PDB file of C-alpha atoms in Angstrom:
ATOM      1  CA  MET S 581      18.229-103.504  -2.356  1.00 43.00           C
ATOM      2  CA  SER S 582      21.471-103.535  -4.308  1.00 44.00           C
ATOM      3  CA  SER S 583      23.182-100.479  -5.751  1.00 50.00           C
ATOM      4  CA  PRO S 584      22.492 -99.768  -9.440  1.00 53.00           C
ATOM      5  CA  ALA S 585      25.027-101.230 -11.817  1.00 47.00           C
ATOM      6  CA  PRO S 586      26.997 -98.640 -13.780  1.00 49.00           C
ATOM      7  CA  ALA S 587      25.968 -98.181 -17.366  1.00 55.00           C
ATOM      8  CA  SER S 588      28.366 -99.389 -20.026  1.00 55.00           C
ATOM      9  CA  GLY S 589      29.287 -97.904 -23.380  1.00 60.00           C
ATOM     10  CA  GLU S 590      29.445 -94.358 -24.618  1.00 77.00           C
ATOM     11  CA  VAL S 591      27.646 -91.429 -23.022  1.00 83.00           C
ATOM     12  CA  SER S 592      25.976 -88.894 -25.305  1.00 88.00           C
ATOM     13  CA  LEU S 593      27.354 -85.386 -25.756  1.00 89.00           C
ATOM     14  CA  ALA S 594      24.152 -83.933 -24.261  1.00 89.00           C
ATOM     15  CA  THR S 595      24.625 -85.984 -21.085  1.00 87.00           C
ATOM     16  CA  ARG S 596      28.261 -84.889 -20.823  1.00 90.00           C
ATOM     17  CA  LEU S 597      27.283 -81.254 -21.235  1.00 90.00           C
ATOM     18  CA  PHE S 598      24.470 -81.375 -18.684  1.00 90.00           C
ATOM     19  CA  TYR S 599      26.699 -83.270 -16.278  1.00 88.00           C
ATOM     20  CA  GLY S 600      29.378 -80.620 -16.694  1.00 90.00           C
ATOM     21  CA  VAL S 601      27.007 -77.657 -16.332  1.00 91.00           C
ATOM     22  CA  GLY S 602      25.995 -78.984 -12.917  1.00 88.00           C
ATOM     23  CA  SER S 603      29.388 -77.962 -11.543  1.00 91.00           C
ATOM     24  CA  VAL S 604      28.782 -74.258 -12.248  1.00 92.00           C
ATOM     25  CA  ALA S 605      27.166 -73.896  -8.808  1.00 92.00           C
ATOM     26  CA  TYR S 606      30.296 -75.191  -7.104  1.00 91.00           C
ATOM     27  CA  GLY S 607      32.492 -72.933  -9.236  1.00 93.00           C
ATOM     28  CA  VAL S 608      30.460 -69.841  -8.363  1.00 94.00           C
ATOM     29  CA  LYS S 609      30.517 -70.690  -4.647  1.00 94.00           C
ATOM     30  CA  ASP S 610      34.238 -71.468  -4.644  1.00 92.00           C
ATOM     31  CA  ASN S 611      35.059 -68.282  -6.521  1.00 92.00           C
ATOM     32  CA  GLY S 612      32.919 -66.182  -4.174  1.00 93.00           C
ATOM     33  CA  PHE S 613      34.569 -67.641  -1.088  1.00 93.00           C
ATOM     34  CA  SER S 614      38.065 -67.261  -2.552  1.00 90.00           C
ATOM     35  CA  PHE S 615      37.824 -63.783  -4.104  1.00 90.00           C
ATOM     36  CA  PHE S 616      35.115 -61.796  -2.366  1.00 94.00           C
ATOM     37  CA  LEU S 617      33.994 -63.158   0.989  1.00 94.00           C
ATOM     38  CA  LEU S 618      36.922 -62.179   3.199  1.00 93.00           C
ATOM     39  CA  PHE S 619      37.339 -58.800   1.489  1.00 95.00           C
ATOM     40  CA  TYR S 620      33.642 -57.985   1.766  1.00 95.00           C
ATOM     41  CA  TYR S 621      33.244 -58.801   5.447  1.00 96.00           C
ATOM     42  CA  ASN S 622      36.568 -57.249   6.462  1.00 95.00           C
ATOM     43  CA  GLN S 623      37.177 -54.246   4.172  1.00 94.00           C
ATOM     44  CA  VAL S 624      33.556 -53.335   3.396  1.00 95.00           C
ATOM     45  CA  LEU S 625      31.634 -54.326   6.525  1.00 95.00           C
ATOM     46  CA  GLY S 626      34.509 -53.804   8.948  1.00 93.00           C
ATOM     47  CA  LEU S 627      34.599 -57.187  10.656  1.00 94.00           C
ATOM     48  CA  PRO S 628      38.126 -57.846  12.015  1.00 94.00           C
ATOM     49  CA  GLU S 629      40.160 -59.969   9.613  1.00 91.00           C
ATOM     50  CA  ALA S 630      40.974 -62.509  12.329  1.00 93.00           C
ATOM     51  CA  TRP S 631      37.247 -63.031  12.884  1.00 95.00           C
ATOM     52  CA  VAL S 632      36.578 -63.496   9.188  1.00 94.00           C
ATOM     53  CA  GLY S 633      39.459 -65.947   8.885  1.00 93.00           C
ATOM     54  CA  ALA S 634      38.180 -67.868  11.890  1.00 94.00           C
ATOM     55  CA  GLY S 635      34.689 -68.003  10.371  1.00 93.00           C
ATOM     56  CA  ILE S 636      35.984 -69.383   7.076  1.00 93.00           C
ATOM     57  CA  PHE S 637      38.070 -71.915   9.014  1.00 94.00           C
ATOM     58  CA  ALA S 638      34.998 -72.996  10.998  1.00 94.00           C
ATOM     59  CA  ALA S 639      33.045 -73.555   7.770  1.00 93.00           C
ATOM     60  CA  LEU S 640      35.915 -75.640   6.376  1.00 92.00           C
ATOM     61  CA  MET S 641      35.980 -77.744   9.532  1.00 94.00           C
ATOM     62  CA  VAL S 642      32.271 -78.480   9.151  1.00 93.00           C
ATOM     63  CA  ASP S 643      33.006 -79.474   5.546  1.00 89.00           C
ATOM     64  CA  ALA S 644      35.631 -81.948   6.724  1.00 91.00           C
ATOM     65  CA  PHE S 645      32.881 -83.915   8.476  1.00 92.00           C
ATOM     66  CA  SER S 646      29.906 -83.236   6.205  1.00 92.00           C
ATOM     67  CA  ASP S 647      31.577 -84.283   2.938  1.00 89.00           C
ATOM     68  CA  PRO S 648      32.249 -87.931   3.903  1.00 91.00           C
ATOM     69  CA  LEU S 649      28.944 -88.100   5.804  1.00 93.00           C
ATOM     70  CA  VAL S 650      26.917 -86.992   2.768  1.00 91.00           C
ATOM     71  CA  GLY S 651      28.903 -89.382   0.579  1.00 89.00           C
ATOM     72  CA  TYR S 652      28.146 -92.289   2.897  1.00 91.00           C
ATOM     73  CA  VAL S 653      24.441 -91.485   3.195  1.00 91.00           C
ATOM     74  CA  SER S 654      24.100 -90.972  -0.559  1.00 90.00           C
ATOM     75  CA  ASP S 655      25.867 -94.263  -1.311  1.00 86.00           C
ATOM     76  CA  ASN S 656      23.333 -96.094   0.833  1.00 88.00           C
ATOM     77  CA  TRP S 657      20.209 -94.113  -0.033  1.00 88.00           C
ATOM     78  CA  HIS S 658      17.293 -95.822  -1.800  1.00 88.00           C
ATOM     79  CA  SER S 659      14.373 -93.977  -3.334  1.00 86.00           C
ATOM     80  CA  ARG S 660      12.212 -93.877  -6.452  1.00 86.00           C
ATOM     81  CA  TRP S 661      14.534 -91.098  -7.759  1.00 86.00           C
ATOM     82  CA  GLY S 662      17.699 -93.085  -7.091  1.00 85.00           C
ATOM     83  CA  ARG S 663      20.350 -92.427  -4.515  1.00 87.00           C
ATOM     84  CA  ARG S 664      21.859 -89.191  -5.878  1.00 89.00           C
ATOM     85  CA  HIS S 665      19.102 -86.976  -7.266  1.00 89.00           C
ATOM     86  CA  PRO S 666      17.025 -86.458  -4.077  1.00 91.00           C
ATOM     87  CA  PHE S 667      19.966 -84.683  -2.421  1.00 91.00           C
ATOM     88  CA  MET S 668      20.684 -82.629  -5.538  1.00 90.00           C
ATOM     89  CA  TYR S 669      17.080 -81.486  -5.959  1.00 92.00           C
ATOM     90  CA  PHE S 670      16.743 -80.697  -2.259  1.00 93.00           C
ATOM     91  CA  ALA S 671      19.912 -78.561  -2.215  1.00 93.00           C
ATOM     92  CA  ALA S 672      19.338 -76.436  -5.328  1.00 93.00           C
ATOM     93  CA  VAL S 673      17.114 -73.639  -4.015  1.00 95.00           C
ATOM     94  CA  PRO S 674      18.566 -73.415  -0.460  1.00 95.00           C
ATOM     95  CA  ALA S 675      22.122 -73.197  -1.865  1.00 95.00           C
ATOM     96  CA  GLY S 676      21.232 -70.180  -3.991  1.00 95.00           C
ATOM     97  CA  LEU S 677      19.190 -68.504  -1.256  1.00 97.00           C
ATOM     98  CA  SER S 678      21.852 -68.907   1.397  1.00 97.00           C
ATOM     99  CA  PHE S 679      24.534 -67.523  -0.947  1.00 96.00           C
ATOM    100  CA  TYR S 680      22.323 -64.489  -1.582  1.00 97.00           C
ATOM    101  CA  PHE S 681      21.834 -63.867   2.144  1.00 97.00           C
ATOM    102  CA  LEU S 682      25.562 -64.331   2.792  1.00 97.00           C
ATOM    103  CA  PHE S 683      26.237 -61.241   0.674  1.00 96.00           C
ATOM    104  CA  ASN S 684      23.160 -59.361   1.892  1.00 95.00           C
ATOM    105  CA  PRO S 685      23.437 -59.238   5.696  1.00 95.00           C
ATOM    106  CA  PRO S 686      21.003 -57.130   7.736  1.00 94.00           C
ATOM    107  CA  ALA S 687      22.116 -53.552   8.362  1.00 90.00           C
ATOM    108  CA  GLY S 688      23.130 -52.329  11.793  1.00 89.00           C
ATOM    109  CA  LEU S 689      24.450 -55.567  13.281  1.00 93.00           C
ATOM    110  CA  SER S 690      27.119 -55.378  15.976  1.00 94.00           C
ATOM    111  CA  ASP S 691      30.454 -57.060  15.279  1.00 94.00           C
ATOM    112  CA  ALA S 692      29.466 -60.056  17.406  1.00 95.00           C
ATOM    113  CA  ASN S 693      26.099 -60.470  15.677  1.00 97.00           C
ATOM    114  CA  LEU S 694      27.607 -59.931  12.236  1.00 96.00           C
ATOM    115  CA  PHE S 695      30.218 -62.590  12.994  1.00 96.00           C
ATOM    116  CA  ALA S 696      27.522 -65.053  14.094  1.00 96.00           C
ATOM    117  CA  TYR S 697      25.529 -64.289  10.956  1.00 97.00           C
ATOM    118  CA  PHE S 698      28.613 -64.696   8.770  1.00 96.00           C
ATOM    119  CA  VAL S 699      29.662 -68.028  10.267  1.00 96.00           C
ATOM    120  CA  THR S 700      26.134 -69.424  10.135  1.00 96.00           C
ATOM    121  CA  LEU S 701      25.586 -68.485   6.492  1.00 96.00           C
ATOM    122  CA  ALA S 702      29.059 -69.660   5.443  1.00 96.00           C
ATOM    123  CA  VAL S 703      28.373 -73.065   7.006  1.00 96.00           C
ATOM    124  CA  VAL S 704      24.894 -73.235   5.481  1.00 96.00           C
ATOM    125  CA  VAL S 705      26.163 -72.381   1.984  1.00 96.00           C
ATOM    126  CA  ARG S 706      28.945 -74.941   2.117  1.00 95.00           C
ATOM    127  CA  SER S 707      26.611 -77.580   3.559  1.00 95.00           C
ATOM    128  CA  PHE S 708      24.021 -77.222   0.801  1.00 95.00           C
ATOM    129  CA  ILE S 709      26.760 -77.204  -1.846  1.00 94.00           C
ATOM    130  CA  THR S 710      28.029 -80.437  -0.279  1.00 93.00           C
ATOM    131  CA  LEU S 711      24.523 -81.936  -0.513  1.00 93.00           C
ATOM    132  CA  TYR S 712      24.571 -81.178  -4.226  1.00 93.00           C
ATOM    133  CA  GLU S 713      28.206 -81.610  -5.228  1.00 91.00           C
ATOM    134  CA  ILE S 714      29.076 -84.931  -3.558  1.00 91.00           C
ATOM    135  CA  PRO S 715      26.141 -86.917  -5.036  1.00 91.00           C
ATOM    136  CA  SER S 716      26.454 -85.074  -8.359  1.00 89.00           C
ATOM    137  CA  THR S 717      30.140 -85.917  -8.722  1.00 88.00           C
ATOM    138  CA  SER S 718      29.409 -89.531  -7.787  1.00 88.00           C
ATOM    139  CA  LEU S 719      26.976 -89.869 -10.703  1.00 87.00           C
ATOM    140  CA  VAL S 720      29.857 -90.372 -13.121  1.00 87.00           C
ATOM    141  CA  ALA S 721      30.409 -93.904 -11.818  1.00 86.00           C
ATOM    142  CA  GLU S 722      26.766 -94.741 -12.487  1.00 85.00           C
ATOM    143  CA  LEU S 723      26.639 -93.249 -15.975  1.00 86.00           C
ATOM    144  CA  SER S 724      29.499 -95.306 -17.385  1.00 86.00           C
ATOM    145  CA  ASP S 725      31.879 -98.072 -16.367  1.00 86.00           C
ATOM    146  CA  ASP S 726      34.438 -97.076 -19.009  1.00 87.00           C
ATOM    147  CA  TYR S 727      37.558 -95.377 -17.626  1.00 88.00           C
ATOM    148  CA  ASP S 728      38.103 -93.072 -20.613  1.00 89.00           C
ATOM    149  CA  THR S 729      34.451 -92.025 -20.679  1.00 89.00           C
ATOM    150  CA  ARG S 730      34.477 -91.201 -16.980  1.00 89.00           C
ATOM    151  CA  THR S 731      37.671 -89.187 -17.410  1.00 89.00           C
ATOM    152  CA  SER S 732      36.128 -87.261 -20.285  1.00 90.00           C
ATOM    153  CA  MET S 733      32.977 -86.528 -18.295  1.00 90.00           C
ATOM    154  CA  LEU S 734      34.973 -85.218 -15.359  1.00 91.00           C
ATOM    155  CA  SER S 735      36.902 -82.939 -17.723  1.00 92.00           C
ATOM    156  CA  TYR S 736      33.565 -81.380 -18.691  1.00 92.00           C
ATOM    157  CA  ARG S 737      32.801 -80.956 -15.014  1.00 92.00           C
ATOM    158  CA  TYR S 738      36.072 -79.184 -14.240  1.00 90.00           C
ATOM    159  CA  PHE S 739      35.765 -77.001 -17.335  1.00 94.00           C
ATOM    160  CA  PHE S 740      32.272 -75.757 -16.459  1.00 93.00           C
ATOM    161  CA  GLY S 741      33.166 -75.343 -12.788  1.00 92.00           C
ATOM    162  CA  TRP S 742      36.095 -73.062 -13.625  1.00 91.00           C
ATOM    163  CA  TRP S 743      34.179 -71.305 -16.402  1.00 92.00           C
ATOM    164  CA  GLY S 744      31.213 -70.592 -14.129  1.00 91.00           C
ATOM    165  CA  GLY S 745      33.316 -69.253 -11.285  1.00 91.00           C
ATOM    166  CA  LEU S 746      35.578 -67.077 -13.409  1.00 93.00           C
ATOM    167  CA  SER S 747      32.666 -65.742 -15.482  1.00 93.00           C
ATOM    168  CA  MET S 748      30.923 -64.664 -12.284  1.00 94.00           C
ATOM    169  CA  ALA S 749      34.122 -62.922 -11.152  1.00 93.00           C
ATOM    170  CA  VAL S 750      34.396 -61.059 -14.470  1.00 93.00           C
ATOM    171  CA  LEU S 751      30.752 -60.013 -14.144  1.00 93.00           C
ATOM    172  CA  ALA S 752      31.334 -58.832 -10.576  1.00 93.00           C
ATOM    173  CA  PHE S 753      34.366 -56.688 -11.405  1.00 93.00           C
ATOM    174  CA  GLY S 754      32.959 -55.481 -14.719  1.00 92.00           C
ATOM    175  CA  PHE S 755      29.409 -54.647 -13.619  1.00 93.00           C
ATOM    176  CA  PHE S 756      28.630 -54.832  -9.893  1.00 94.00           C
ATOM    177  CA  LEU S 757      31.862 -53.476  -8.402  1.00 93.00           C
ATOM    178  CA  THR S 758      32.760 -50.761 -10.902  1.00 93.00           C
ATOM    179  CA  PRO S 759      34.124 -47.369  -9.709  1.00 92.00           C
ATOM    180  CA  SER S 760      31.683 -44.537  -9.049  1.00 90.00           C
ATOM    181  CA  ALA S 761      31.836 -40.981  -7.741  1.00 89.00           C
ATOM    182  CA  ALA S 762      30.993 -42.187  -4.247  1.00 89.00           C
ATOM    183  CA  TYR S 763      33.318 -45.189  -4.445  1.00 90.00           C
ATOM    184  CA  PRO S 764      36.368 -44.665  -6.699  1.00 91.00           C
ATOM    185  CA  ASP S 765      37.372 -48.171  -5.662  1.00 91.00           C
ATOM    186  CA  GLY S 766      34.292 -50.115  -6.734  1.00 91.00           C
ATOM    187  CA  GLN S 767      35.190 -53.089  -4.556  1.00 92.00           C
ATOM    188  CA  LEU S 768      34.341 -50.995  -1.494  1.00 93.00           C
ATOM    189  CA  ASP S 769      30.775 -50.255  -2.619  1.00 92.00           C
ATOM    190  CA  PRO S 770      28.438 -52.273  -0.346  1.00 92.00           C
ATOM    191  CA  SER S 771      25.520 -52.074  -2.787  1.00 91.00           C
ATOM    192  CA  GLY S 772      27.489 -53.880  -5.467  1.00 93.00           C
ATOM    193  CA  TYR S 773      27.739 -57.025  -3.370  1.00 95.00           C
ATOM    194  CA  GLY S 774      23.971 -57.222  -3.042  1.00 93.00           C
ATOM    195  CA  GLY S 775      23.546 -57.483  -6.814  1.00 94.00           C
ATOM    196  CA  TYR S 776      26.457 -59.890  -7.010  1.00 95.00           C
ATOM    197  CA  GLY S 777      24.928 -62.153  -4.357  1.00 95.00           C
ATOM    198  CA  LEU S 778      21.534 -62.134  -6.065  1.00 96.00           C
ATOM    199  CA  THR S 779      22.932 -62.959  -9.504  1.00 95.00           C
ATOM    200  CA  ALA S 780      25.280 -65.623  -8.181  1.00 95.00           C
ATOM    201  CA  GLY S 781      22.505 -67.212  -6.106  1.00 95.00           C
ATOM    202  CA  LEU S 782      20.149 -67.380  -9.092  1.00 95.00           C
ATOM    203  CA  LEU S 783      22.880 -68.885 -11.258  1.00 93.00           C
ATOM    204  CA  MET S 784      23.725 -71.494  -8.629  1.00 93.00           C
ATOM    205  CA  THR S 785      20.087 -72.561  -8.303  1.00 93.00           C
ATOM    206  CA  ALA S 786      19.575 -72.666 -12.073  1.00 89.00           C
TER     207      ALA S 786
END
């Protein structure tokens, strides 16, 4: 069975917008890993910074192998839903759930158990985002064979990815991690990260 030929001609504004909105999940994940993850596990939960750094590094190493693997499998996948959408649909709910659990670890874990939990969830989150993001990004080549149209569609994708991630950061600092009597520095309030993880997870899945 041959691969589907890319569509020619213009792509509607609605398709560009929906294609762009799909990158919000990646933006939220990337923002969470860049801004909050290390601080939360080190400064709030007390895991040594070297351990947190090693955990993030381990998740990146898994990504180095999973990204090309998912791309290869998706390129050669054949189903009634095409070769991209099955992976995207499968990843949506687990990506949001795993992000929620990453920022809502069980209470009372030892450092060793918390580290194992952290590494496992970081790998799981990145893996499910890979299952969505790689096939989703690849759709642009199947929606149009026009260079300018593809470039325009990817600009929508980058815009919504950045917008989604930064909007979630503004919401976190402006609502979930605000100063209180118990925590003058709101970023140190453990309860705030629970609400952040829930909201971010729901947004990623949506």
